[in-house]
Tab-separated table of C-alpha atoms in Angstrom:
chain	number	residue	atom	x	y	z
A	1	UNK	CA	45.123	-89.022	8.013
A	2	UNK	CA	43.814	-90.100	11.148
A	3	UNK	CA	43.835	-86.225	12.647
A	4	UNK	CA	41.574	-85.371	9.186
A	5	UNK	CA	39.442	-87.963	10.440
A	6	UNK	CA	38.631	-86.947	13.858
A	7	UNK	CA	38.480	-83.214	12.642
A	8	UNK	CA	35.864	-83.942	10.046
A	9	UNK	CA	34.136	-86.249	12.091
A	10	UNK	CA	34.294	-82.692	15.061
A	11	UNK	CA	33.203	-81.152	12.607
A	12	UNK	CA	30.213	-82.707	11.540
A	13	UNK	CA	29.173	-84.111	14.902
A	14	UNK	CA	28.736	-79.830	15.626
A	15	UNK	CA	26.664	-79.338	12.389
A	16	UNK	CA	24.205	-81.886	13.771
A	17	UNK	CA	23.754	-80.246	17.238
A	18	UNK	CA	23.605	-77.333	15.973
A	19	UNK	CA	20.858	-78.152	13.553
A	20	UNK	CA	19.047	-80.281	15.921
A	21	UNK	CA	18.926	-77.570	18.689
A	22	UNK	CA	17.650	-75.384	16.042
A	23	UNK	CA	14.635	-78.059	15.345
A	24	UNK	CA	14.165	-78.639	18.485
A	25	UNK	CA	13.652	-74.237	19.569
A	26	UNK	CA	11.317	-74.462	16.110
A	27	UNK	CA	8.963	-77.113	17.522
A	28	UNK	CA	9.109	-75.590	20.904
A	29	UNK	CA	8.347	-72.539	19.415
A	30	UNK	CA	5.427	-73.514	17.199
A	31	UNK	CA	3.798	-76.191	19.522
A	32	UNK	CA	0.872	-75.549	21.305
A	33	UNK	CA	-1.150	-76.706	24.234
A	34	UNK	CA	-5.139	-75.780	24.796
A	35	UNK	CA	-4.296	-74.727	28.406
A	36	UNK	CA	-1.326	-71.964	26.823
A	37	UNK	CA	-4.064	-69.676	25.414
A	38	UNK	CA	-7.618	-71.117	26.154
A	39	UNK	CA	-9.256	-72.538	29.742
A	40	UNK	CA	-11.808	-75.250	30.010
A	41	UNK	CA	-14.016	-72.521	32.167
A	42	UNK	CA	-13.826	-70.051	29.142
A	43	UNK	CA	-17.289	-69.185	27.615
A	44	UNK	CA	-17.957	-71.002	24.335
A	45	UNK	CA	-20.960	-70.442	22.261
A	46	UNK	CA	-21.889	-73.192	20.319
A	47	UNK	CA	-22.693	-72.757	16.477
A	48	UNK	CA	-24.712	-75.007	14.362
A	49	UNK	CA	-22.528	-77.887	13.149
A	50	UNK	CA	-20.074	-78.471	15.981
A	51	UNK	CA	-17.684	-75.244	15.815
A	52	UNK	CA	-17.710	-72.617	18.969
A	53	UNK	CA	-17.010	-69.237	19.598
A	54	UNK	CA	-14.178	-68.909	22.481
A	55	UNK	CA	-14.228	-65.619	24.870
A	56	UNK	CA	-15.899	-63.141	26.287
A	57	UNK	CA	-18.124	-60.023	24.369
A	58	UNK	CA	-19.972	-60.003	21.051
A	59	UNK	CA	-18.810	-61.768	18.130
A	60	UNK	CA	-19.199	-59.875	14.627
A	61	UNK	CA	-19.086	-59.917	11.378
A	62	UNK	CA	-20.543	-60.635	7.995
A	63	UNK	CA	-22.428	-63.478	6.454
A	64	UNK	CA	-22.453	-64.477	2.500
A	65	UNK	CA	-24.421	-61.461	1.520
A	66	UNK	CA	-22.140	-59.011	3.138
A	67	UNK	CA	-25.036	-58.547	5.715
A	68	UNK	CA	-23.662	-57.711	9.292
A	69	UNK	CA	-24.483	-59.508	12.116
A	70	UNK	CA	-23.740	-59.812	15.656
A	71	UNK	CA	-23.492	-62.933	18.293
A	72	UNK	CA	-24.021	-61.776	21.828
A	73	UNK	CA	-23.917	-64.565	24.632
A	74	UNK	CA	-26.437	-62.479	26.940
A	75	UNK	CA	-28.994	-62.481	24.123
A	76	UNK	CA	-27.825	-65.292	21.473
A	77	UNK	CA	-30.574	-68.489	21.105
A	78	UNK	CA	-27.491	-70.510	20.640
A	79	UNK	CA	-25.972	-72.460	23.370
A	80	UNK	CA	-23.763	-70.505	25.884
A	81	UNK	CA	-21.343	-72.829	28.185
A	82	UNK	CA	-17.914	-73.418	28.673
A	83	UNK	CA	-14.754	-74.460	26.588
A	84	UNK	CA	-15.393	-77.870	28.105
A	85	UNK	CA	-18.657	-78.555	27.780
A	86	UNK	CA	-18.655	-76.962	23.984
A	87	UNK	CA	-15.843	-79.464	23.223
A	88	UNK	CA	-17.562	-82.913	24.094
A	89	UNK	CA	-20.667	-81.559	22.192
A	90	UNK	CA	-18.717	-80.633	18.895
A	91	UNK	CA	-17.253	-84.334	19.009
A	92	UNK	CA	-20.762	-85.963	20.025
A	93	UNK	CA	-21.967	-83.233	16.962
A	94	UNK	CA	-18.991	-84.900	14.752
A	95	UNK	CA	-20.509	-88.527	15.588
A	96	UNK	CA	-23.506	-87.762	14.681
A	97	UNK	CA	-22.690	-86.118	11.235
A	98	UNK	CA	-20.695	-88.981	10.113
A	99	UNK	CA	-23.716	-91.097	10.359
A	100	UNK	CA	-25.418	-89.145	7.610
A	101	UNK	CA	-25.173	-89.179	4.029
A	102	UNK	CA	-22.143	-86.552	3.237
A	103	UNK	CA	-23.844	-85.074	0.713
A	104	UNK	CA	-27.095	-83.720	2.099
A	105	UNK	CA	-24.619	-82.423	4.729
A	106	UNK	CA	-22.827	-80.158	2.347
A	107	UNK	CA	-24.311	-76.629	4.073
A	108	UNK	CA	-25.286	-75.541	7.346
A	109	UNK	CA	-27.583	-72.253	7.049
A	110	UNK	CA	-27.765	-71.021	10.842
A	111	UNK	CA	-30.570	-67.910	11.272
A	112	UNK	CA	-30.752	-65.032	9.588
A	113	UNK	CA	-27.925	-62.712	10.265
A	114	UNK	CA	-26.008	-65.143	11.274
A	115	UNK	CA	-22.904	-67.037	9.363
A	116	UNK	CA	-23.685	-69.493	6.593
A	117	UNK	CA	-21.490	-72.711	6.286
A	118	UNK	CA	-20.265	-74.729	3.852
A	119	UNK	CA	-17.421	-77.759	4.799
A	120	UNK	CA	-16.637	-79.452	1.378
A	121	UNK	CA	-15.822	-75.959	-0.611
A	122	UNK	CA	-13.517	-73.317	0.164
A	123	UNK	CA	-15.637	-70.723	1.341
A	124	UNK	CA	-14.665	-67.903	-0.961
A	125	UNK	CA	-17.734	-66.518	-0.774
A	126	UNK	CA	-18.712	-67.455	3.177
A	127	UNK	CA	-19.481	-65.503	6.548
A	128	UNK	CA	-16.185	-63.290	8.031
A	129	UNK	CA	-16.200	-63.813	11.559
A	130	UNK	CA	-13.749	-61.303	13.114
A	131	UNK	CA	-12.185	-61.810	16.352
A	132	UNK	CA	-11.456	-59.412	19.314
A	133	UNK	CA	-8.470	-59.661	21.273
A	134	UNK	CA	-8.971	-62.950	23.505
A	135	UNK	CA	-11.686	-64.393	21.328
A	136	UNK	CA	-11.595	-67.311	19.221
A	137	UNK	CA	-13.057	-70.232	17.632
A	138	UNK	CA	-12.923	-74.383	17.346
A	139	UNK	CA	-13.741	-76.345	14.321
A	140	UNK	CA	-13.648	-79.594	13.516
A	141	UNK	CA	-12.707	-81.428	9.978
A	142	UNK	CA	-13.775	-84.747	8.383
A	143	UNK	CA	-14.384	-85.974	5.431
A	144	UNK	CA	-12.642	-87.281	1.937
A	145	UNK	CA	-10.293	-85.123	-0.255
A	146	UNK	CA	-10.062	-81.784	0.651
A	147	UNK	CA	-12.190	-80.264	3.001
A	148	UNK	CA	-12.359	-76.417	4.524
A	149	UNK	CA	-13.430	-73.968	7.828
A	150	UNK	CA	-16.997	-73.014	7.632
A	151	UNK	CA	-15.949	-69.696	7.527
A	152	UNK	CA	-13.171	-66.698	6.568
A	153	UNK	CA	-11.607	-65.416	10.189
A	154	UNK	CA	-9.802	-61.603	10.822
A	155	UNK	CA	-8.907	-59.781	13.746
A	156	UNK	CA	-10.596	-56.673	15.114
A	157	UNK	CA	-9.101	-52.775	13.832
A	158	UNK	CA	-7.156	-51.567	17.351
A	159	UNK	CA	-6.722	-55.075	18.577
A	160	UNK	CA	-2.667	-55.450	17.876
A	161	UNK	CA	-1.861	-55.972	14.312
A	162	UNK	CA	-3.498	-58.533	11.432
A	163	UNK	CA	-1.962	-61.725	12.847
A	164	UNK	CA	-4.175	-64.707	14.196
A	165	UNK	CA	-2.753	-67.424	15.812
A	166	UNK	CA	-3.881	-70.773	13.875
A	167	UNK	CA	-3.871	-74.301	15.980
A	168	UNK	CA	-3.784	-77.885	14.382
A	169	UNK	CA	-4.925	-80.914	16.503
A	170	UNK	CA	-4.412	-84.470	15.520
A	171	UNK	CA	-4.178	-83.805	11.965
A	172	UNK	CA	-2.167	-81.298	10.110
A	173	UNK	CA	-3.283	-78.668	7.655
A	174	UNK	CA	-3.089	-75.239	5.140
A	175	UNK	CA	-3.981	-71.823	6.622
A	176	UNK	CA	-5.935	-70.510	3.308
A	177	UNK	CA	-6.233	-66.725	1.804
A	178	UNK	CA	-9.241	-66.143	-0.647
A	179	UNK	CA	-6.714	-66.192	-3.297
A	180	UNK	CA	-5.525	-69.932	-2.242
A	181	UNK	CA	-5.580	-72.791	-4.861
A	182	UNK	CA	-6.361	-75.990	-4.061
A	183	UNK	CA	-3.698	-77.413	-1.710
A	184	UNK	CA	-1.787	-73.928	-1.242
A	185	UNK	CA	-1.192	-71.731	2.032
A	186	UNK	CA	0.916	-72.361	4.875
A	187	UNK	CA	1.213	-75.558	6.383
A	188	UNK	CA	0.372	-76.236	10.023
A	189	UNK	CA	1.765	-79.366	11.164
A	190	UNK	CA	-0.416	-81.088	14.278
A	191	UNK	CA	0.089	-80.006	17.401
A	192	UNK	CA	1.649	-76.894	15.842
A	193	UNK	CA	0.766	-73.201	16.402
A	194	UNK	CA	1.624	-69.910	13.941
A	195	UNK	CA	0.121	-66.678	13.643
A	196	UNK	CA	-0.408	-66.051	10.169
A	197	UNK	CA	-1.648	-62.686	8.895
A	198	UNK	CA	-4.271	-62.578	5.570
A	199	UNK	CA	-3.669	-60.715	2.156
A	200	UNK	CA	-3.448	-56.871	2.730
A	201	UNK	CA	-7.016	-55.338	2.447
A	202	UNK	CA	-9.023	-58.540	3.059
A	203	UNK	CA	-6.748	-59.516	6.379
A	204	UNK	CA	-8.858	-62.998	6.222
A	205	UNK	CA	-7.793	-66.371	6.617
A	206	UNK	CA	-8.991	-69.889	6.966
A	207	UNK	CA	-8.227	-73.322	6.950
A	208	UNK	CA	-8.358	-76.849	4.561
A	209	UNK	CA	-6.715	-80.141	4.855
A	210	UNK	CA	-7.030	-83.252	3.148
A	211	UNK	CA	-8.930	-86.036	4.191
A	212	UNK	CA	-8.392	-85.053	7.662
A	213	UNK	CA	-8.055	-87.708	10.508
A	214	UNK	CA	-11.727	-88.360	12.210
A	215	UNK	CA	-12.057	-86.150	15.393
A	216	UNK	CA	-9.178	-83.314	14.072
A	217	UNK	CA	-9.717	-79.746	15.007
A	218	UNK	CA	-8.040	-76.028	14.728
A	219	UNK	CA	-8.131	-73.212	16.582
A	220	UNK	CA	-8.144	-69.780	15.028
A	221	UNK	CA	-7.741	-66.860	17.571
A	222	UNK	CA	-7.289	-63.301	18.450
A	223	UNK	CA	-4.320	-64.170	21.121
């Protein structure tokens, strides 16, 4: 009886390594770090409510009306600086949006050409910004309920394949499709990293959580 014991108990005790060293590779493999895939002395050009661009060459792609634009840091009006500098303005830009009256916040129409914005919807019918290989892009969430990216993100023909890698930070949160209802896609836990690939055709993704934590942010990238 006592041999059953000890065998079961041998047993079991292996089970739970083996599923905690399982877990633990998971994590390891889906955590992330800033300083794995993005520098602080990376160029970052800053966009109209507190999001940035991340890399080097133009940015393209297509606002609401399917109109084509480009973002070029040698000839762009927006701000051109570094990872670091881009990050304490999008918090300071945070502060200063929670001070104002949610609702009269609800878009953020940059110049023409340019993406259009809209934080409280899912933006099924937003700006596409697609991403060259090394280039990304940092946005922040707040708010009540559920709340979405300003815009739809894919990767560049001939850069590697449809995946994006997708970042959570100090909150966690759904990588959306355009066919995503409300509280569906693929959860990305904070601190976590995937690279998720959009619905064949489209290729676009983006991102929602629910009354994200003050100060969260995602990464989207072409890494």
């Amino acid at each position: 009886m006592n041999k059953r014991i000890i065998m079961i108990f041998a047993i079991t005790a292996s089970i739970t390594m083996g599923l905690t060293s399982h877990v633990s590779a998971a994590s390891k493999d889906n955590s992330s770090s800033i300083n794995q895939k993005i520098n602080e002395t990376d160029t970052a050009i800053e966009l109209p409510g507190g999001g940035f661009l991340i890399g080097q060459g133009e940015f393209k792609g297509k606002d609401a009306q399917g109109n084509q634009f480009i973002i070029d840091p040698e000839t762009t009006s927006y701000k051109v600086t570094t990872v670091k500098e881009a990050q304490k303005d999008q918090k300071n830009e945070l502060l200063k949006t929670n001070t104002k009256n949610p609702l009269l916040e609800s878009k953020v129409y940059l110049s023409t050409g340019d993406p259009s914005a809209s934080p409280i919807t899912n933006p099924a019918t937003q700006s596409v910004i697609t991403l060259n290989a090394n280039q990304g892009y940092s946005g922040t969430m707040s708010g009540n309920k559920w709340r979405y990216a300003k815009y739809w993100f894919s990767s560049a023909d001939n850069t590697g394949g449809p995946y994006l890698r997708w970042e959570s930070h100090g909150d966690a949160g759904l990588v959306i499709t355009p066919w995503s209802g409300e509280g569906q896609g693929t959860v990305i836990n904070d601190g976590q990293a995937k690279y998720i690939a959009g619905p064949y055709i489209t290729n676009q993704t983006s991102f929602s959580s629910h009354s994200p934590v003050k100060y969260s942010y995602y990464y989207v990238g072409n890494w």
